[in-house]
Amino acid sequence: MPPSENEKVILQHGCAEAEALLKLIAGCLGVDLALLKESVELSCIKRAGFVDVYAHTRNLGNEAELLLQVVGKERLVAMGVHIGRINGRYIPMLGFLSLLRRIGIKPKRGYVRLTEGGVKHFLYGRDVWGESISEVARPTENCRGLVAVLNEKGEPVGWGRLQENHDHILVQNLVDLGWYLRSGV
Amino acid sequence: MYKPRTDEGVNASLQENFAYIMERWKSAVGRLQEVARTLSVHEHQLVRYAELFRSTEELARFLLVDERNIMKTIRVNTLLTGKDELKLRLSSKGVKVEDYRYLDYGLVVTSSPYPIGALHEYLLGLFTIQGPASMLVVPALRPEDFPRGRIIDMCAGAGIKTTQIAQHAPRSRIVAVDVNRRKLLALKNNAGRMAVFNVVTVHTDARLLPSFYRGKADAVLLDAPCSGEGLLPFPRARRPRTFKDILSRVALQLELLKAGLDLLRDGGVLVYATCSLSVEENEYVITSVLEAADNVEIEDLSIPGLPGVQRYGLLQLDPRVSRCRRLYPHIHGTEGFTICRLAKTRR
């Protein structure tokens, strides 16, 4: 959610929080952090209780900074793609998956691959389990079960949390691409 | 420097022209009144379009086009996929598509077992849904001529054309602006879905931008708020428009176009487009600007469409407006659109 117009907003390029989020999520997925960092610049929009992290092309940060000095930072809706939010926890957004697709990199770990039927369920906002999951590549322990959810072609369709016990695997739906339809905007 | 006409001047010349048109066509369009009522078309629209076509037969053909006659088109997101790859994926799901003859990364959907907007390929950002005429507006701007330039989308709305600009110039700096915050949230979602990383989105009135960006933009897209009369084939967009409705749009369009030209650097280009076929909202607006500015030229366009209208009722419009392009539902199979490309000449 973008800041409302009467809220105090701080825009910061190359903020430490954004770097930390990128590093954590890249680590969970086993993707090349250096490649991500050379592809985009990061900015934070800070407001009470939240930091929203955006990835954008290199020259966009200064453009936004200059423009917002005139129109007011509260007028900023987005810059580039919203890739994550920090509110005490690091929360990856759908935009992070767009970043992976745009650069053309696929997770090496921290993903589950679903069957066609599993993808349909997942894109309706549902959790998936059992035979709907065709492959599991576990994330590192500090990721607390965070996984990219992939379709049969290996394209990311959302984020999930892997929950396992000795005879049971469940992928809890955190956010999926169907949200673009369900959000109503 | 642009010197705007006064509102009174705009209103007087257009009102005088409308009175003339009304007098000239009122009885001739009488037989179309029943059709017009069914289609929620106001008598004022009937006479204005009779004057445009100068034929009640063509007016009838125009009125009777329905949405089934308009191509259903999608735009391939070339940032994420290729046209042939997308065609294969859609084909495997039983969605039949053909190449769109006017744009090499457009496709015409001829049949689909599913709603197009619910396909996974849509959610993955591999395409977006865009009207066949609407998707010709950005090619008219040629953003690729400004690969690292500043491009301003003045009335960006949900960002369908903004994301198309990014396809043409993925390293440019796109500033997308709109007065409607909710639409900008849709733009944010569209940019995320389609992996567009070079747009800064700001909620403000584009008319305020020259206070900061005067003379600093390489290219400007003004997809102006309009009467929407070009969408007449679509039942959802049908509502009667009086001449007064048109006048209120013209006043806003003149202000926005003036601001847009102020944003351009010398040598910069602006595309003015509306989803309207109204001469008042298009060639008249452009002529008004040309009369008041000595450093603006209309450029030729390499997109399809009929030439802009030079004579309309009593109005003698600038002959250069013939370089604009008009797309008609009953001729081109698209929604109605008018597109003009203006360049700020070097002094």
JSON list of C-alpha atoms in Angstrom, two decimals, chain B residues 59-228:
[
{"chain": "B", "resi": 59, "resn": "LEU", "atom": "CA", "xyz": [-23.36, 7.94, -40.02]},
{"chain": "B", "resi": 60, "resn": "ALA", "atom": "CA", "xyz": [-25.72, 4.95, -39.90]},
{"chain": "B", "resi": 61, "resn": "ARG", "atom": "CA", "xyz": [-22.86, 2.54, -40.66]},
{"chain": "B", "resi": 62, "resn": "PHE", "atom": "CA", "xyz": [-20.82, 4.14, -37.89]},
{"chain": "B", "resi": 63, "resn": "LEU", "atom": "CA", "xyz": [-23.67, 3.90, -35.38]},
{"chain": "B", "resi": 64, "resn": "LEU", "atom": "CA", "xyz": [-24.45, 0.28, -36.17]},
{"chain": "B", "resi": 65, "resn": "VAL", "atom": "CA", "xyz": [-20.95, -1.08, -35.55]},
{"chain": "B", "resi": 66, "resn": "ASP", "atom": "CA", "xyz": [-21.01, -3.17, -32.41]},
{"chain": "B", "resi": 67, "resn": "GLU", "atom": "CA", "xyz": [-18.23, -4.58, -30.28]},
{"chain": "B", "resi": 68, "resn": "ARG", "atom": "CA", "xyz": [-18.17, -7.87, -32.18]},
{"chain": "B", "resi": 69, "resn": "ASN", "atom": "CA", "xyz": [-16.84, -5.90, -35.16]},
{"chain": "B", "resi": 70, "resn": "ILE", "atom": "CA", "xyz": [-13.91, -4.54, -33.16]},
{"chain": "B", "resi": 71, "resn": "MET", "atom": "CA", "xyz": [-10.75, -6.64, -33.06]},
{"chain": "B", "resi": 72, "resn": "LYS", "atom": "CA", "xyz": [-9.99, -8.13, -29.65]},
{"chain": "B", "resi": 73, "resn": "THR", "atom": "CA", "xyz": [-6.32, -7.47, -29.24]},
{"chain": "B", "resi": 74, "resn": "ILE", "atom": "CA", "xyz": [-3.54, -8.16, -26.77]},
{"chain": "B", "resi": 75, "resn": "ARG", "atom": "CA", "xyz": [-0.08, -6.65, -26.58]},
{"chain": "B", "resi": 76, "resn": "VAL", "atom": "CA", "xyz": [2.87, -8.98, -26.14]},
{"chain": "B", "resi": 77, "resn": "ASN", "atom": "CA", "xyz": [5.16, -7.86, -23.33]},
{"chain": "B", "resi": 78, "resn": "THR", "atom": "CA", "xyz": [8.44, -7.99, -25.19]},
{"chain": "B", "resi": 79, "resn": "LEU", "atom": "CA", "xyz": [10.30, -7.31, -21.94]},
{"chain": "B", "resi": 80, "resn": "LEU", "atom": "CA", "xyz": [9.45, -10.85, -20.84]},
{"chain": "B", "resi": 81, "resn": "THR", "atom": "CA", "xyz": [8.66, -12.93, -23.90]},
{"chain": "B", "resi": 82, "resn": "GLY", "atom": "CA", "xyz": [8.53, -13.04, -27.69]},
{"chain": "B", "resi": 83, "resn": "LYS", "atom": "CA", "xyz": [5.45, -13.05, -29.88]},
{"chain": "B", "resi": 84, "resn": "ASP", "atom": "CA", "xyz": [6.05, -16.53, -31.29]},
{"chain": "B", "resi": 85, "resn": "GLU", "atom": "CA", "xyz": [6.63, -18.02, -27.85]},
{"chain": "B", "resi": 86, "resn": "LEU", "atom": "CA", "xyz": [3.42, -16.47, -26.53]},
{"chain": "B", "resi": 87, "resn": "LYS", "atom": "CA", "xyz": [1.48, -17.67, -29.58]},
{"chain": "B", "resi": 88, "resn": "LEU", "atom": "CA", "xyz": [2.64, -21.22, -28.87]},
{"chain": "B", "resi": 89, "resn": "ARG", "atom": "CA", "xyz": [1.63, -21.03, -25.22]},
{"chain": "B", "resi": 90, "resn": "LEU", "atom": "CA", "xyz": [-1.78, -19.61, -26.02]},
{"chain": "B", "resi": 91, "resn": "SER", "atom": "CA", "xyz": [-2.31, -22.14, -28.77]},
{"chain": "B", "resi": 92, "resn": "SER", "atom": "CA", "xyz": [-1.63, -24.99, -26.33]},
{"chain": "B", "resi": 93, "resn": "LYS", "atom": "CA", "xyz": [-4.55, -23.70, -24.25]},
{"chain": "B", "resi": 94, "resn": "GLY", "atom": "CA", "xyz": [-6.92, -23.51, -27.19]},
{"chain": "B", "resi": 95, "resn": "VAL", "atom": "CA", "xyz": [-6.67, -19.74, -27.54]},
{"chain": "B", "resi": 96, "resn": "LYS", "atom": "CA", "xyz": [-6.63, -18.83, -31.21]},
{"chain": "B", "resi": 97, "resn": "VAL", "atom": "CA", "xyz": [-4.70, -15.73, -32.21]},
{"chain": "B", "resi": 98, "resn": "GLU", "atom": "CA", "xyz": [-3.58, -14.03, -35.38]},
{"chain": "B", "resi": 99, "resn": "ASP", "atom": "CA", "xyz": [-0.93, -11.41, -36.00]},
{"chain": "B", "resi": 100, "resn": "TYR", "atom": "CA", "xyz": [-2.23, -7.87, -35.69]},
{"chain": "B", "resi": 101, "resn": "ARG", "atom": "CA", "xyz": [-1.56, -6.28, -39.05]},
{"chain": "B", "resi": 102, "resn": "TYR", "atom": "CA", "xyz": [-0.87, -2.79, -37.68]},
{"chain": "B", "resi": 103, "resn": "LEU", "atom": "CA", "xyz": [1.70, -3.64, -34.98]},
{"chain": "B", "resi": 104, "resn": "ASP", "atom": "CA", "xyz": [4.32, -6.38, -34.94]},
{"chain": "B", "resi": 105, "resn": "TYR", "atom": "CA", "xyz": [3.96, -7.15, -31.22]},
{"chain": "B", "resi": 106, "resn": "GLY", "atom": "CA", "xyz": [0.17, -7.14, -31.21]},
{"chain": "B", "resi": 107, "resn": "LEU", "atom": "CA", "xyz": [-2.08, -10.17, -31.52]},
{"chain": "B", "resi": 108, "resn": "VAL", "atom": "CA", "xyz": [-5.75, -10.49, -32.40]},
{"chain": "B", "resi": 109, "resn": "VAL", "atom": "CA", "xyz": [-7.64, -13.04, -30.32]},
{"chain": "B", "resi": 110, "resn": "THR", "atom": "CA", "xyz": [-10.13, -14.77, -32.57]},
{"chain": "B", "resi": 111, "resn": "SER", "atom": "CA", "xyz": [-11.45, -17.29, -30.02]},
{"chain": "B", "resi": 112, "resn": "SER", "atom": "CA", "xyz": [-10.71, -18.38, -26.49]},
{"chain": "B", "resi": 113, "resn": "PRO", "atom": "CA", "xyz": [-12.23, -20.97, -24.18]},
{"chain": "B", "resi": 114, "resn": "TYR", "atom": "CA", "xyz": [-11.35, -18.74, -21.21]},
{"chain": "B", "resi": 115, "resn": "PRO", "atom": "CA", "xyz": [-11.58, -15.05, -20.37]},
{"chain": "B", "resi": 116, "resn": "ILE", "atom": "CA", "xyz": [-8.28, -13.64, -21.67]},
{"chain": "B", "resi": 117, "resn": "GLY", "atom": "CA", "xyz": [-7.61, -11.69, -18.48]},
{"chain": "B", "resi": 118, "resn": "ALA", "atom": "CA", "xyz": [-7.74, -14.85, -16.36]},
{"chain": "B", "resi": 119, "resn": "LEU", "atom": "CA", "xyz": [-5.03, -16.74, -18.27]},
{"chain": "B", "resi": 120, "resn": "HIS", "atom": "CA", "xyz": [-1.85, -17.54, -16.35]},
{"chain": "B", "resi": 121, "resn": "GLU", "atom": "CA", "xyz": [0.14, -15.88, -19.14]},
{"chain": "B", "resi": 122, "resn": "TYR", "atom": "CA", "xyz": [-1.66, -12.64, -18.31]},
{"chain": "B", "resi": 123, "resn": "LEU", "atom": "CA", "xyz": [-0.88, -12.99, -14.60]},
{"chain": "B", "resi": 124, "resn": "LEU", "atom": "CA", "xyz": [2.74, -13.71, -15.51]},
{"chain": "B", "resi": 125, "resn": "GLY", "atom": "CA", "xyz": [2.84, -10.39, -17.35]},
{"chain": "B", "resi": 126, "resn": "LEU", "atom": "CA", "xyz": [3.52, -11.95, -20.74]},
{"chain": "B", "resi": 127, "resn": "PHE", "atom": "CA", "xyz": [0.81, -9.83, -22.33]},
{"chain": "B", "resi": 128, "resn": "THR", "atom": "CA", "xyz": [-1.71, -7.18, -21.51]},
{"chain": "B", "resi": 129, "resn": "ILE", "atom": "CA", "xyz": [-5.12, -6.45, -22.93]},
{"chain": "B", "resi": 130, "resn": "GLN", "atom": "CA", "xyz": [-5.18, -3.31, -25.04]},
{"chain": "B", "resi": 131, "resn": "GLY", "atom": "CA", "xyz": [-7.45, -1.98, -27.76]},
{"chain": "B", "resi": 132, "resn": "PRO", "atom": "CA", "xyz": [-6.25, -2.17, -31.37]},
{"chain": "B", "resi": 133, "resn": "ALA", "atom": "CA", "xyz": [-6.15, 1.60, -31.85]},
{"chain": "B", "resi": 134, "resn": "SER", "atom": "CA", "xyz": [-4.93, 2.34, -28.33]},
{"chain": "B", "resi": 135, "resn": "MET", "atom": "CA", "xyz": [-1.80, 0.28, -28.93]},
{"chain": "B", "resi": 136, "resn": "LEU", "atom": "CA", "xyz": [-0.83, 2.51, -31.89]},
{"chain": "B", "resi": 137, "resn": "VAL", "atom": "CA", "xyz": [-0.46, 5.62, -29.74]},
{"chain": "B", "resi": 138, "resn": "VAL", "atom": "CA", "xyz": [2.93, 4.77, -28.23]},
{"chain": "B", "resi": 139, "resn": "PRO", "atom": "CA", "xyz": [4.44, 3.72, -31.59]},
{"chain": "B", "resi": 140, "resn": "ALA", "atom": "CA", "xyz": [3.44, 7.19, -32.81]},
{"chain": "B", "resi": 141, "resn": "LEU", "atom": "CA", "xyz": [5.59, 8.67, -30.01]},
{"chain": "B", "resi": 142, "resn": "ARG", "atom": "CA", "xyz": [8.59, 6.49, -30.97]},
{"chain": "B", "resi": 143, "resn": "PRO", "atom": "CA", "xyz": [10.08, 6.36, -27.44]},
{"chain": "B", "resi": 144, "resn": "GLU", "atom": "CA", "xyz": [12.99, 4.34, -28.82]},
{"chain": "B", "resi": 145, "resn": "ASP", "atom": "CA", "xyz": [14.33, 7.62, -30.22]},
{"chain": "B", "resi": 146, "resn": "PHE", "atom": "CA", "xyz": [15.00, 8.66, -26.60]},
{"chain": "B", "resi": 147, "resn": "PRO", "atom": "CA", "xyz": [16.59, 5.50, -25.14]},
{"chain": "B", "resi": 148, "resn": "ARG", "atom": "CA", "xyz": [17.84, 7.25, -21.99]},
{"chain": "B", "resi": 149, "resn": "GLY", "atom": "CA", "xyz": [15.66, 10.33, -22.16]},
{"chain": "B", "resi": 150, "resn": "ARG", "atom": "CA", "xyz": [12.95, 11.73, -19.92]},
{"chain": "B", "resi": 151, "resn": "ILE", "atom": "CA", "xyz": [9.49, 10.73, -21.10]},
{"chain": "B", "resi": 152, "resn": "ILE", "atom": "CA", "xyz": [6.42, 12.10, -19.35]},
{"chain": "B", "resi": 153, "resn": "ASP", "atom": "CA", "xyz": [3.06, 10.32, -19.45]},
{"chain": "B", "resi": 154, "resn": "MET", "atom": "CA", "xyz": [0.74, 13.13, -18.41]},
{"chain": "B", "resi": 155, "resn": "CYS", "atom": "CA", "xyz": [-2.52, 11.24, -17.88]},
{"chain": "B", "resi": 156, "resn": "ALA", "atom": "CA", "xyz": [-1.16, 7.79, -17.24]},
{"chain": "B", "resi": 157, "resn": "GLY", "atom": "CA", "xyz": [-4.25, 6.21, -15.68]},
{"chain": "B", "resi": 158, "resn": "ALA", "atom": "CA", "xyz": [-3.72, 2.49, -15.10]},
{"chain": "B", "resi": 159, "resn": "GLY", "atom": "CA", "xyz": [-0.48, 2.64, -17.05]},
{"chain": "B", "resi": 160, "resn": "ILE", "atom": "CA", "xyz": [-1.32, 0.49, -20.08]},
{"chain": "B", "resi": 161, "resn": "LYS", "atom": "CA", "xyz": [0.47, 2.89, -22.41]},
{"chain": "B", "resi": 162, "resn": "THR", "atom": "CA", "xyz": [3.12, 3.66, -19.76]},
{"chain": "B", "resi": 163, "resn": "THR", "atom": "CA", "xyz": [4.22, 0.03, -19.75]},
{"chain": "B", "resi": 164, "resn": "GLN", "atom": "CA", "xyz": [4.21, 0.09, -23.56]},
{"chain": "B", "resi": 165, "resn": "ILE", "atom": "CA", "xyz": [6.57, 3.09, -23.50]},
{"chain": "B", "resi": 166, "resn": "ALA", "atom": "CA", "xyz": [8.87, 0.97, -21.32]},
{"chain": "B", "resi": 167, "resn": "GLN", "atom": "CA", "xyz": [8.87, -1.75, -23.97]},
{"chain": "B", "resi": 168, "resn": "HIS", "atom": "CA", "xyz": [10.14, 0.77, -26.53]},
{"chain": "B", "resi": 169, "resn": "ALA", "atom": "CA", "xyz": [12.62, 2.46, -24.17]},
{"chain": "B", "resi": 170, "resn": "PRO", "atom": "CA", "xyz": [13.44, 0.23, -21.18]},
{"chain": "B", "resi": 171, "resn": "ARG", "atom": "CA", "xyz": [16.31, 2.47, -20.01]},
{"chain": "B", "resi": 172, "resn": "SER", "atom": "CA", "xyz": [14.50, 5.77, -20.30]},
{"chain": "B", "resi": 173, "resn": "ARG", "atom": "CA", "xyz": [13.18, 7.69, -17.29]},
{"chain": "B", "resi": 174, "resn": "ILE", "atom": "CA", "xyz": [9.40, 7.59, -17.47]},
{"chain": "B", "resi": 175, "resn": "VAL", "atom": "CA", "xyz": [7.46, 9.96, -15.22]},
{"chain": "B", "resi": 176, "resn": "ALA", "atom": "CA", "xyz": [3.84, 8.79, -14.99]},
{"chain": "B", "resi": 177, "resn": "VAL", "atom": "CA", "xyz": [1.32, 11.21, -13.56]},
{"chain": "B", "resi": 178, "resn": "ASP", "atom": "CA", "xyz": [-2.41, 11.18, -12.97]},
{"chain": "B", "resi": 179, "resn": "VAL", "atom": "CA", "xyz": [-4.95, 12.98, -10.79]},
{"chain": "B", "resi": 180, "resn": "ASN", "atom": "CA", "xyz": [-6.68, 9.71, -9.93]},
{"chain": "B", "resi": 181, "resn": "ARG", "atom": "CA", "xyz": [-4.77, 7.92, -7.17]},
{"chain": "B", "resi": 182, "resn": "ARG", "atom": "CA", "xyz": [-6.73, 4.69, -7.50]},
{"chain": "B", "resi": 183, "resn": "LYS", "atom": "CA", "xyz": [-5.77, 4.40, -11.16]},
{"chain": "B", "resi": 184, "resn": "LEU", "atom": "CA", "xyz": [-2.15, 4.88, -10.18]},
{"chain": "B", "resi": 185, "resn": "LEU", "atom": "CA", "xyz": [-2.39, 1.92, -7.82]},
{"chain": "B", "resi": 186, "resn": "ALA", "atom": "CA", "xyz": [-3.45, -0.09, -10.86]},
{"chain": "B", "resi": 187, "resn": "LEU", "atom": "CA", "xyz": [-0.43, 1.34, -12.68]},
{"chain": "B", "resi": 188, "resn": "LYS", "atom": "CA", "xyz": [1.80, 0.17, -9.84]},
{"chain": "B", "resi": 189, "resn": "ASN", "atom": "CA", "xyz": [0.34, -3.33, -10.14]},
{"chain": "B", "resi": 190, "resn": "ASN", "atom": "CA", "xyz": [0.70, -3.34, -13.92]},
{"chain": "B", "resi": 191, "resn": "ALA", "atom": "CA", "xyz": [4.33, -2.24, -13.70]},
{"chain": "B", "resi": 192, "resn": "GLY", "atom": "CA", "xyz": [4.99, -5.03, -11.19]},
{"chain": "B", "resi": 193, "resn": "ARG", "atom": "CA", "xyz": [3.18, -7.68, -13.22]},
{"chain": "B", "resi": 194, "resn": "MET", "atom": "CA", "xyz": [4.91, -6.67, -16.45]},
{"chain": "B", "resi": 195, "resn": "ALA", "atom": "CA", "xyz": [8.35, -6.17, -14.87]},
{"chain": "B", "resi": 196, "resn": "VAL", "atom": "CA", "xyz": [8.70, -2.49, -15.77]},
{"chain": "B", "resi": 197, "resn": "PHE", "atom": "CA", "xyz": [11.48, -0.94, -13.70]},
{"chain": "B", "resi": 198, "resn": "ASN", "atom": "CA", "xyz": [11.83, 2.52, -15.23]},
{"chain": "B", "resi": 199, "resn": "VAL", "atom": "CA", "xyz": [8.68, 4.36, -14.16]},
{"chain": "B", "resi": 200, "resn": "VAL", "atom": "CA", "xyz": [8.28, 6.80, -11.30]},
{"chain": "B", "resi": 201, "resn": "THR", "atom": "CA", "xyz": [4.60, 7.21, -10.52]},
{"chain": "B", "resi": 202, "resn": "VAL", "atom": "CA", "xyz": [3.35, 10.43, -8.96]},
{"chain": "B", "resi": 203, "resn": "HIS", "atom": "CA", "xyz": [-0.12, 11.52, -7.94]},
{"chain": "B", "resi": 204, "resn": "THR", "atom": "CA", "xyz": [-0.50, 15.05, -9.19]},
{"chain": "B", "resi": 205, "resn": "ASP", "atom": "CA", "xyz": [-2.17, 17.23, -11.79]},
{"chain": "B", "resi": 206, "resn": "ALA", "atom": "CA", "xyz": [-0.09, 17.23, -14.98]},
{"chain": "B", "resi": 207, "resn": "ARG", "atom": "CA", "xyz": [-0.92, 20.89, -15.49]},
{"chain": "B", "resi": 208, "resn": "LEU", "atom": "CA", "xyz": [1.36, 21.66, -12.53]},
{"chain": "B", "resi": 209, "resn": "LEU", "atom": "CA", "xyz": [4.41, 19.91, -14.01]},
{"chain": "B", "resi": 210, "resn": "PRO", "atom": "CA", "xyz": [5.77, 22.84, -16.06]},
{"chain": "B", "resi": 211, "resn": "SER", "atom": "CA", "xyz": [6.60, 24.65, -12.82]},
{"chain": "B", "resi": 212, "resn": "PHE", "atom": "CA", "xyz": [9.39, 22.09, -12.47]},
{"chain": "B", "resi": 213, "resn": "TYR", "atom": "CA", "xyz": [9.94, 20.34, -15.78]},
{"chain": "B", "resi": 214, "resn": "ARG", "atom": "CA", "xyz": [9.56, 23.26, -18.21]},
{"chain": "B", "resi": 215, "resn": "GLY", "atom": "CA", "xyz": [11.65, 22.54, -21.30]},
{"chain": "B", "resi": 216, "resn": "LYS", "atom": "CA", "xyz": [13.13, 19.39, -19.78]},
{"chain": "B", "resi": 217, "resn": "ALA", "atom": "CA", "xyz": [11.20, 16.52, -21.38]},
{"chain": "B", "resi": 218, "resn": "ASP", "atom": "CA", "xyz": [12.38, 14.68, -24.48]},
{"chain": "B", "resi": 219, "resn": "ALA", "atom": "CA", "xyz": [8.96, 13.22, -25.14]},
{"chain": "B", "resi": 220, "resn": "VAL", "atom": "CA", "xyz": [5.47, 13.63, -23.75]},
{"chain": "B", "resi": 221, "resn": "LEU", "atom": "CA", "xyz": [2.45, 11.40, -24.10]},
{"chain": "B", "resi": 222, "resn": "LEU", "atom": "CA", "xyz": [-0.85, 13.19, -23.62]},
{"chain": "B", "resi": 223, "resn": "ASP", "atom": "CA", "xyz": [-3.60, 10.58, -23.80]},
{"chain": "B", "resi": 224, "resn": "ALA", "atom": "CA", "xyz": [-6.09, 13.26, -22.94]},
{"chain": "B", "resi": 225, "resn": "PRO", "atom": "CA", "xyz": [-9.27, 12.85, -20.91]},
{"chain": "B", "resi": 226, "resn": "CYS", "atom": "CA", "xyz": [-12.02, 12.94, -23.51]},
{"chain": "B", "resi": 227, "resn": "SER", "atom": "CA", "xyz": [-15.66, 12.29, -24.22]},
{"chain": "B", "resi": 228, "resn": "GLY", "atom": "CA", "xyz": [-14.85, 8.67, -25.05]}
]
